[in-house]
Amino acid sequence: MLSDLKICMVGLGYVGLPLAVEFGKQYPTIGFDINLPRIDELKAGHDKTLEVSDDELNKAKQLIYTASESNIRDANIYIITVPTPIDEQKQPDLGPLESASQLVGRVLQQNDIVIYESTVYPGATEEVCVPILENVSGLKFNHGFYVGYSPERINPGDKEHRVTNILKVTSGSTLDIAEKVDELYKSIITAGTYKATSIKVAEAAKVIENTQRDVNIALVNELALIFNKLGINTEDVLLAAGTKWNFLPFRPGLVGGHCIGVDPYYLTYKAKAIGYNPEVILSGRRINDGMGEYVSSQMVKSLLKKRIHVSGADILIMGLTFKENCPDLRNTRVVDIVAELQSYDVNVHVYDPWIEPDDAKSEYNIDMVTQLPKKHYDGIIMAVAHQEFKNMGISEIKKLAKQEAVIYDLKYIFRSDEVDLRL
């Protein structure tokens, strides 16, 4: 089976590109994306997301890039890695997934296999995607074409846990296809694979991985709110509790990104559709979604305590990405702090060395600052723990603030006695 493969990767973002590169080292592989600048960038040998180095791109000798549908017609394995976001009502937005399924349906041929990696609710692959493939291609599911599901486990910015050394869950629409899908991934995943008993099981496994983290972080966020009201240092409590062997080392903070802040809504959507109202999951989501507003209110109260005028105050937010040491802006909750502070008529300045100013402007209409004048800011919020900020040290950061100012460390970068506020 592996000798006559031609793979097409649909979607060349944080998930699709690293996977395409690994397949492209062994098999003829086509990387497809509708974003023409992205295709041009990759053809030039560079990945703007920094997930794949220029050297790694060059090693994928059998990988080509295209934005043309006509160039993917002779593939026989299609792997779909498009985003699955939520809309303004926090409902699943399956538009990109449906569009990708229509695209593949137009080129699908007898015995082709379509593998989905995008995060969905249990049942979505067979209930939403398969009917599209059937209708567009004219082929019959499990007779003319087959489907697999292998949830992505990419961790943006993580240089230790890479696509090849993260164990991969696989599944297929028949026992034979499940074996073929597993064999395919096993050929590039050095960490090995785990063959799930069905596509729905694999879908459910993916969506609860991040839901579990979300609920745990929500618990610690709520504990931080309580301890702050009690005048207790949250980190001191967590360090003390962490001496027990089975205590989970979660820390409070903003919960954004393409997975943890999104995936639970896919599960709760499906739960409601079958008549069950999820309480714990949605409660955790409400807590985590409210952290930006809480951080802003804490900053405003601290400014008032120091008799600093809130209206017209200059506040520097250090970091805009959803996590440290990567340029990923997807679903960053730092924007909640920006919006809430602006509602108080605060002048918000955002600095992030990992972000291109044009990206922040186009994505969130935020004008980034590139210069940091000293003795200028009434308050500084350390929102993302980039290594550059750690290297600056607290003394250099304090030089950016006025003599009377508030330093708020959301990420536990510095000692509690070196800053004014922490979660």
Coordinates of C-alpha atoms in Angstrom, one line a residue:
M1 CA 0.0 0.0 0.0
L2 CA 2.8 2.4 0.9
S3 CA 4.7 2.0 -2.4
D4 CA 2.2 3.7 -4.7
L5 CA 1.0 6.6 -2.5
K6 CA 0.6 10.2 -3.6
I7 CA -0.4 12.4 -0.7
C8 CA -2.2 15.7 -0.8
M9 CA -2.1 17.9 2.4
V10 CA -5.1 20.3 2.3
G11 CA -4.2 23.2 4.6
L12 CA -0.6 24.3 5.3
G13 CA -0.8 26.0 8.6
Y14 CA 0.6 25.0 12.0
V15 CA -0.7 21.4 11.6
G16 CA -0.5 20.7 7.9
L17 CA 2.9 22.0 7.0
P18 CA 5.0 19.9 9.6
L19 CA 3.0 16.8 8.5
A20 CA 3.5 17.6 4.8
V21 CA 7.2 18.0 5.3
E22 CA 7.5 14.6 7.0
F23 CA 5.5 12.9 4.4
G24 CA 7.5 14.7 1.7
K25 CA 10.7 13.2 2.9
Q26 CA 9.4 9.7 2.0
Y27 CA 6.5 10.0 -0.5
P28 CA 5.3 12.2 -3.4
T29 CA 3.4 14.9 -1.5
I30 CA 1.4 17.9 -2.6
G31 CA 0.9 20.8 -0.2
F32 CA -2.3 22.6 -1.0
D33 CA -3.5 25.9 0.4
I34 CA -5.9 28.6 -0.9
N35 CA -3.6 31.3 0.6
L36 CA -1.4 32.3 -2.4
P37 CA 1.1 34.3 -0.3
R38 CA 1.6 31.3 1.9
I39 CA 2.3 29.1 -1.1
D40 CA 4.8 31.6 -2.5
E41 CA 6.5 31.9 0.9
L42 CA 6.9 28.1 1.1
K43 CA 8.1 27.8 -2.4
A44 CA 10.8 30.3 -1.5
G45 CA 11.8 28.0 1.3
H46 CA 10.6 29.8 4.4
D47 CA 7.8 29.1 7.0
K48 CA 6.5 32.3 8.6
T49 CA 5.0 30.4 11.5
L50 CA 8.5 29.1 12.4
E51 CA 7.1 25.6 13.0
V52 CA 9.4 24.2 10.3
S53 CA 13.0 25.5 9.8
D54 CA 14.3 26.4 6.3
D55 CA 16.6 23.4 6.6
E56 CA 13.7 21.0 7.3
L57 CA 11.7 22.4 4.4
N58 CA 14.7 21.7 2.1
K59 CA 14.8 18.1 3.3
A60 CA 11.3 17.4 2.0
K61 CA 12.6 16.6 -1.5
Q62 CA 9.3 15.1 -2.7
L63 CA 7.1 17.9 -1.5
I64 CA 5.6 20.5 -3.9
Y65 CA 3.2 23.4 -3.1
T66 CA 0.2 24.6 -5.0
A67 CA -3.0 26.6 -4.8
S68 CA -4.4 25.1 -7.9
E69 CA -7.1 22.4 -7.6
S70 CA -6.1 20.9 -11.0
N71 CA -2.7 20.0 -9.5
I72 CA -4.1 17.7 -6.8
R73 CA -6.3 15.4 -8.9
D74 CA -3.8 12.5 -9.1
A75 CA -3.4 12.1 -5.4
N76 CA -4.9 9.1 -3.7
I77 CA -4.5 10.1 -0.1
Y78 CA -6.0 13.4 1.0
I79 CA -5.3 14.7 4.5
I80 CA -7.4 17.7 5.6
T81 CA -5.9 20.0 8.2
V82 CA -8.0 23.1 7.9
P83 CA -9.0 25.2 11.0
T84 CA -12.2 24.5 12.9
P85 CA -12.9 27.7 14.8
I86 CA -16.0 29.0 16.7
D87 CA -18.2 31.9 15.7
E88 CA -19.2 34.9 17.7
Q89 CA -21.9 32.9 19.4
K90 CA -19.3 30.3 20.4
Q91 CA -20.8 27.7 18.0
P92 CA -18.7 25.4 15.8
D93 CA -17.8 27.0 12.5
L94 CA -17.5 24.1 10.1
G95 CA -17.2 26.4 7.0
P96 CA -13.5 25.7 6.3
L97 CA -14.0 21.9 6.8
E98 CA -17.0 21.9 4.5
S99 CA -15.2 23.8 1.9
A100 CA -12.2 21.5 2.1
S101 CA -14.5 18.5 1.8
Q102 CA -16.1 20.0 -1.3
L103 CA -12.7 20.6 -2.8
V104 CA -11.6 17.0 -2.2
G105 CA -14.9 15.7 -3.4
R106 CA -14.4 17.4 -6.8
V107 CA -11.1 15.5 -7.4
L108 CA -11.9 12.2 -5.5
Q109 CA -11.5 9.0 -7.4
Q110 CA -12.2 5.3 -6.9
N111 CA -10.6 3.8 -3.7
D112 CA -9.1 7.2 -2.5
I113 CA -8.8 7.7 1.2
V114 CA -9.6 11.0 2.9
I115 CA -8.1 11.5 6.3
Y116 CA -9.3 14.4 8.6
E117 CA -7.1 15.9 11.3
S118 CA -9.1 19.0 12.2
T119 CA -10.7 19.0 15.6
V120 CA -14.4 18.3 15.5
Y121 CA -17.2 17.0 17.8
P122 CA -17.7 13.2 17.9
G123 CA -19.6 12.2 14.7
A124 CA -18.8 15.2 12.6
T125 CA -16.6 13.4 10.1
E126 CA -19.3 10.9 9.2
E127 CA -22.3 13.2 9.7
V128 CA -21.0 16.3 8.0
C129 CA -17.9 15.6 5.8
V130 CA -18.8 12.2 4.3
P131 CA -22.2 13.3 2.8
I132 CA -20.4 16.2 1.1
L133 CA -17.8 13.9 -0.3
E134 CA -20.5 11.6 -1.6
N135 CA -22.6 14.3 -3.1
V136 CA -19.8 16.1 -4.8
S137 CA -17.9 13.1 -6.0
G138 CA -20.8 10.8 -6.9
L139 CA -18.9 8.0 -5.2
K140 CA -20.4 5.8 -2.4
F141 CA -18.8 5.9 1.1
N142 CA -16.9 2.7 2.0
H143 CA -17.3 1.4 -1.6
G144 CA -16.0 4.2 -3.9
F145 CA -13.9 6.0 -1.3
Y146 CA -12.9 5.7 2.4
V147 CA -12.3 7.9 5.3
G148 CA -9.9 8.1 8.3
Y149 CA -9.5 10.4 11.3
S150 CA -6.2 11.1 13.0
P151 CA -6.4 14.1 15.4
E152 CA -3.6 16.6 15.3
R153 CA -1.5 17.1 18.4
I154 CA 0.7 19.9 17.3
N155 CA 1.9 22.3 20.1
P156 CA 2.9 25.6 18.4
G157 CA 6.3 26.9 19.4
D158 CA 7.2 23.6 21.1
K159 CA 10.6 22.5 19.8
E160 CA 10.7 19.4 21.9
H161 CA 7.4 17.8 21.1
R162 CA 7.3 17.6 17.3
V163 CA 5.0 15.8 14.9
T164 CA 7.2 12.7 14.7
N165 CA 7.8 12.2 18.4
I166 CA 4.2 12.6 19.5
L167 CA 2.2 9.4 19.6
K168 CA -0.5 9.5 16.9
V169 CA -4.1 8.3 17.3
T170 CA -5.5 6.8 14.1
S171 CA -8.8 5.4 12.9
G172 CA -10.5 4.4 9.7
S173 CA -14.0 3.8 8.3
T174 CA -13.5 0.1 7.9
L175 CA -11.1 -2.4 9.7
D176 CA -9.0 -2.6 6.6
I177 CA -8.8 1.2 6.1
A178 CA -8.1 1.7 9.8
E179 CA -5.1 -0.6 9.3
K180 CA -3.9 1.2 6.2
V181 CA -4.2 4.6 7.9
D182 CA -2.3 3.4 10.9
E183 CA 0.4 1.9 8.7
L184 CA 0.7 5.2 6.8
Y185 CA 1.2 7.3 10.0
K186 CA 3.4 4.7 11.6
S187 CA 5.9 5.1 8.6
I188 CA 6.7 8.7 9.7
I189 CA 5.8 8.8 13.4
T190 CA 8.8 7.5 15.4
A191 CA 6.8 7.7 18.7
G192 CA 4.3 5.2 17.3
T193 CA 0.6 5.1 16.8
Y194 CA -2.6 4.1 18.7
K195 CA -5.4 2.7 16.6
A196 CA -8.7 3.8 18.0
T197 CA -11.7 1.5 17.7
S198 CA -13.7 3.9 15.5
I199 CA -13.6 7.4 14.0
K200 CA -16.0 8.7 16.6
V201 CA -13.7 7.4 19.4
A202 CA -10.7 9.2 17.8
E203 CA -12.8 12.4 17.4
A204 CA -13.9 12.2 21.1
A205 CA -10.4 11.5 22.3
K206 CA -9.1 14.7 20.7
V207 CA -11.8 17.0 21.9
I208 CA -11.5 15.8 25.5
E209 CA -7.7 16.2 25.6
N210 CA -8.1 20.0 25.5
T211 CA -11.3 20.1 27.4
Q212 CA -9.6 18.4 30.3
R213 CA -6.9 21.0 30.3
D214 CA -9.4 23.8 30.0
V215 CA -11.4 22.6 33.1
N216 CA -8.2 22.2 35.1
I217 CA -7.0 25.6 34.3
A218 CA -10.4 27.0 35.1
L219 CA -10.2 25.5 38.5
V220 CA -6.8 27.1 39.2
N221 CA -8.1 30.4 37.8
E222 CA -11.0 30.3 40.2
L223 CA -8.7 29.4 43.1
A224 CA -6.6 32.4 42.2
L225 CA -9.7 34.7 42.3
I226 CA -10.5 33.3 45.8
F227 CA -6.9 33.6 47.1
N228 CA -6.5 37.1 45.8
K229 CA -9.6 38.1 47.8
L230 CA -8.2 36.4 50.8
G231 CA -4.8 38.2 50.4
I232 CA -3.0 34.9 49.9
N233 CA -0.2 34.4 47.3
T234 CA -1.6 31.9 44.8
E235 CA 1.8 30.7 43.7
D236 CA 2.8 30.0 47.3
V237 CA -0.3 27.9 47.7
L238 CA 0.3 26.0 44.5
L239 CA 4.0 25.3 45.4
A240 CA 3.0 24.0 48.8
A241 CA 0.2 21.8 47.4
G242 CA 2.6 20.7 44.6
T243 CA 4.7 18.8 47.2
K244 CA 2.0 16.0 47.1
W245 CA 3.0 13.5 44.5
N246 CA -0.3 13.4 42.6
F247 CA -1.1 17.2 42.6
L248 CA -1.4 18.5 39.0
P249 CA 0.9 21.5 38.3
F250 CA -1.5 23.8 36.5
R251 CA -1.1 27.6 36.8
P252 CA -3.7 30.4 36.4
G253 CA -3.8 32.6 33.3
L254 CA -5.4 33.5 30.0
V255 CA -6.7 30.5 28.0
G256 CA -6.5 31.1 24.3
G257 CA -5.1 29.5 21.2
H258 CA -6.5 27.3 18.5
C259 CA -7.3 24.3 20.9
I260 CA -7.9 24.8 24.6
G261 CA -10.1 27.8 24.3
V262 CA -12.1 26.4 21.3
D263 CA -12.4 22.6 21.4
P264 CA -14.7 22.4 24.5
Y265 CA -17.3 24.3 22.6
Y266 CA -17.4 21.6 20.0
L267 CA -18.1 19.0 22.6
T268 CA -20.7 21.1 24.4
Y269 CA -22.4 21.9 21.1
K270 CA -22.9 18.2 20.4
A271 CA -23.9 17.5 24.0
K272 CA -26.7 20.0 23.7
A273 CA -27.7 18.6 20.3
I274 CA -28.4 15.3 22.0
G275 CA -30.3 16.8 24.9
Y276 CA -27.6 17.0 27.6
N277 CA -26.7 20.4 29.1
P278 CA -23.0 20.2 30.1
E279 CA -22.4 22.1 33.4
V280 CA -18.8 21.6 34.4
I281 CA -17.3 22.2 30.9
L282 CA -19.3 25.4 30.3
S283 CA -18.7 26.6 33.9
G284 CA -14.9 26.3 33.2
R285 CA -15.3 28.1 29.9
R286 CA -17.1 31.0 31.6
I287 CA -14.3 31.4 34.2
N288 CA -11.5 31.2 31.6
D289 CA -13.3 33.6 29.1
G290 CA -13.7 36.1 31.9
M291 CA -10.0 36.3 33.0
G292 CA -9.2 39.2 30.6
E293 CA -11.9 41.3 32.2
Y294 CA -10.6 40.3 35.7
V295 CA -7.0 41.2 34.9
S296 CA -8.1 44.6 33.6
S297 CA -10.2 45.4 36.7
Q298 CA -7.3 44.4 38.9
M299 CA -5.0 46.8 37.0
V300 CA -7.6 49.7 37.2
K301 CA -8.1 49.2 41.0
S302 CA -4.3 49.2 41.5
L303 CA -3.9 52.4 39.5
L304 CA -6.6 54.0 41.6
K305 CA -4.9 52.9 44.9
K306 CA -1.7 54.6 43.7
R307 CA -3.8 57.7 42.8
I308 CA -2.9 57.3 39.1
H309 CA -5.6 58.7 36.8
V310 CA -7.1 55.9 34.9
S311 CA -8.5 57.9 32.1
G312 CA -5.6 58.7 29.8
A313 CA -3.2 56.4 31.6
D314 CA -0.5 54.7 29.4
I315 CA -0.5 51.0 29.9
L316 CA 2.0 48.7 28.2
I317 CA 1.0 45.1 27.5
M318 CA 4.0 43.0 26.9
G319 CA 3.0 40.1 24.6
L320 CA 0.1 39.5 22.3
T321 CA 0.5 35.9 21.1
F322 CA -1.6 33.2 22.8
K323 CA 1.5 31.6 24.2
E324 CA 5.2 32.2 24.7
N325 CA 8.0 32.0 22.1
C326 CA 5.8 31.6 19.0
P327 CA 4.1 34.0 16.6
D328 CA 0.7 32.4 16.8
L329 CA -2.1 35.0 17.3
R330 CA -5.0 32.6 16.9
N331 CA -7.7 33.2 19.5
T332 CA -5.3 35.1 21.8
R333 CA -7.1 36.3 24.9
V334 CA -4.7 39.2 25.4
V335 CA -7.1 41.1 23.2
D336 CA -9.7 40.9 26.0
I337 CA -7.4 42.9 28.2
V338 CA -6.8 45.4 25.5
A339 CA -10.5 45.9 24.8
E340 CA -11.5 46.1 28.5
L341 CA -8.8 48.6 29.4
Q342 CA -9.8 50.7 26.4
S343 CA -13.3 50.8 27.8
Y344 CA -11.8 52.7 30.7
D345 CA -10.3 55.3 28.3
V346 CA -6.8 53.9 28.9
N347 CA -4.2 54.4 26.2
V348 CA -3.1 50.8 25.6
H349 CA 0.3 50.1 24.0
V350 CA 1.1 46.5 22.9
Y351 CA 4.6 45.2 22.3
D352 CA 5.5 41.8 21.1
P353 CA 8.8 41.0 19.3
W354 CA 7.3 37.8 17.8
I355 CA 4.6 39.6 15.9
E356 CA 4.7 41.4 12.6
P357 CA 2.8 44.7 13.1
D358 CA 0.8 44.1 9.9
D359 CA -0.5 40.8 11.3
A360 CA -1.7 42.4 14.6
K361 CA -3.4 45.2 12.6
S362 CA -5.2 42.9 10.1
E363 CA -6.2 40.3 12.7
Y364 CA -7.2 42.5 15.6
N365 CA -6.9 46.1 14.5
I366 CA -4.1 46.6 17.0
D367 CA -1.3 49.1 16.3
M368 CA 1.8 47.6 17.8
V369 CA 4.6 49.7 19.3
T370 CA 8.1 48.9 18.2
Q371 CA 10.0 51.3 20.5
L372 CA 9.7 51.2 24.3
P373 CA 10.4 54.7 25.8
K374 CA 11.7 54.7 29.3
K375 CA 9.8 56.3 32.2
H376 CA 6.7 56.4 30.0
Y377 CA 4.1 53.9 31.3
D378 CA 1.7 54.2 34.2
G379 CA 1.3 50.4 34.2
I380 CA 2.9 47.3 32.6
I381 CA 1.2 44.0 32.1
M382 CA 3.4 41.0 31.5
A383 CA 0.9 39.0 29.4
V384 CA 3.1 36.5 27.6
A385 CA 6.3 34.8 29.0
H386 CA 8.5 35.3 25.9
Q387 CA 12.1 34.5 26.5
E388 CA 13.0 38.1 25.4
F389 CA 11.1 39.5 28.4
K390 CA 12.7 37.1 30.8
N391 CA 16.1 38.1 29.4
M392 CA 15.3 41.8 30.0
G393 CA 14.9 41.2 33.7
I394 CA 12.6 43.1 36.0
S395 CA 15.0 46.0 36.5
E396 CA 15.0 46.8 32.8
I397 CA 11.3 46.4 32.6
K398 CA 10.8 48.8 35.5
K399 CA 12.9 51.4 33.7
L400 CA 10.0 51.6 31.2
A401 CA 7.6 52.6 33.9
K402 CA 7.1 56.0 35.6
Q403 CA 8.3 56.3 39.2
E404 CA 4.7 55.6 40.4
A405 CA 3.4 52.7 38.3
V406 CA 1.8 49.3 38.5
I407 CA 3.6 46.2 37.3
Y408 CA 1.3 43.2 36.8
D409 CA 2.9 39.8 36.1
L410 CA 0.4 37.4 34.7
K411 CA 2.9 34.6 33.9
Y412 CA 4.9 34.3 37.1
I413 CA 8.0 35.5 35.2
F414 CA 9.4 37.3 38.2
R415 CA 9.3 37.0 42.0
S416 CA 6.2 38.2 43.8
D417 CA 8.2 40.8 45.7
E418 CA 9.5 42.3 42.4
V419 CA 6.0 43.2 41.0
D420 CA 2.8 44.8 42.3
L421 CA 0.3 42.2 41.0
R422 CA 0.1 38.6 40.1
L423 CA -2.7 36.2 39.3

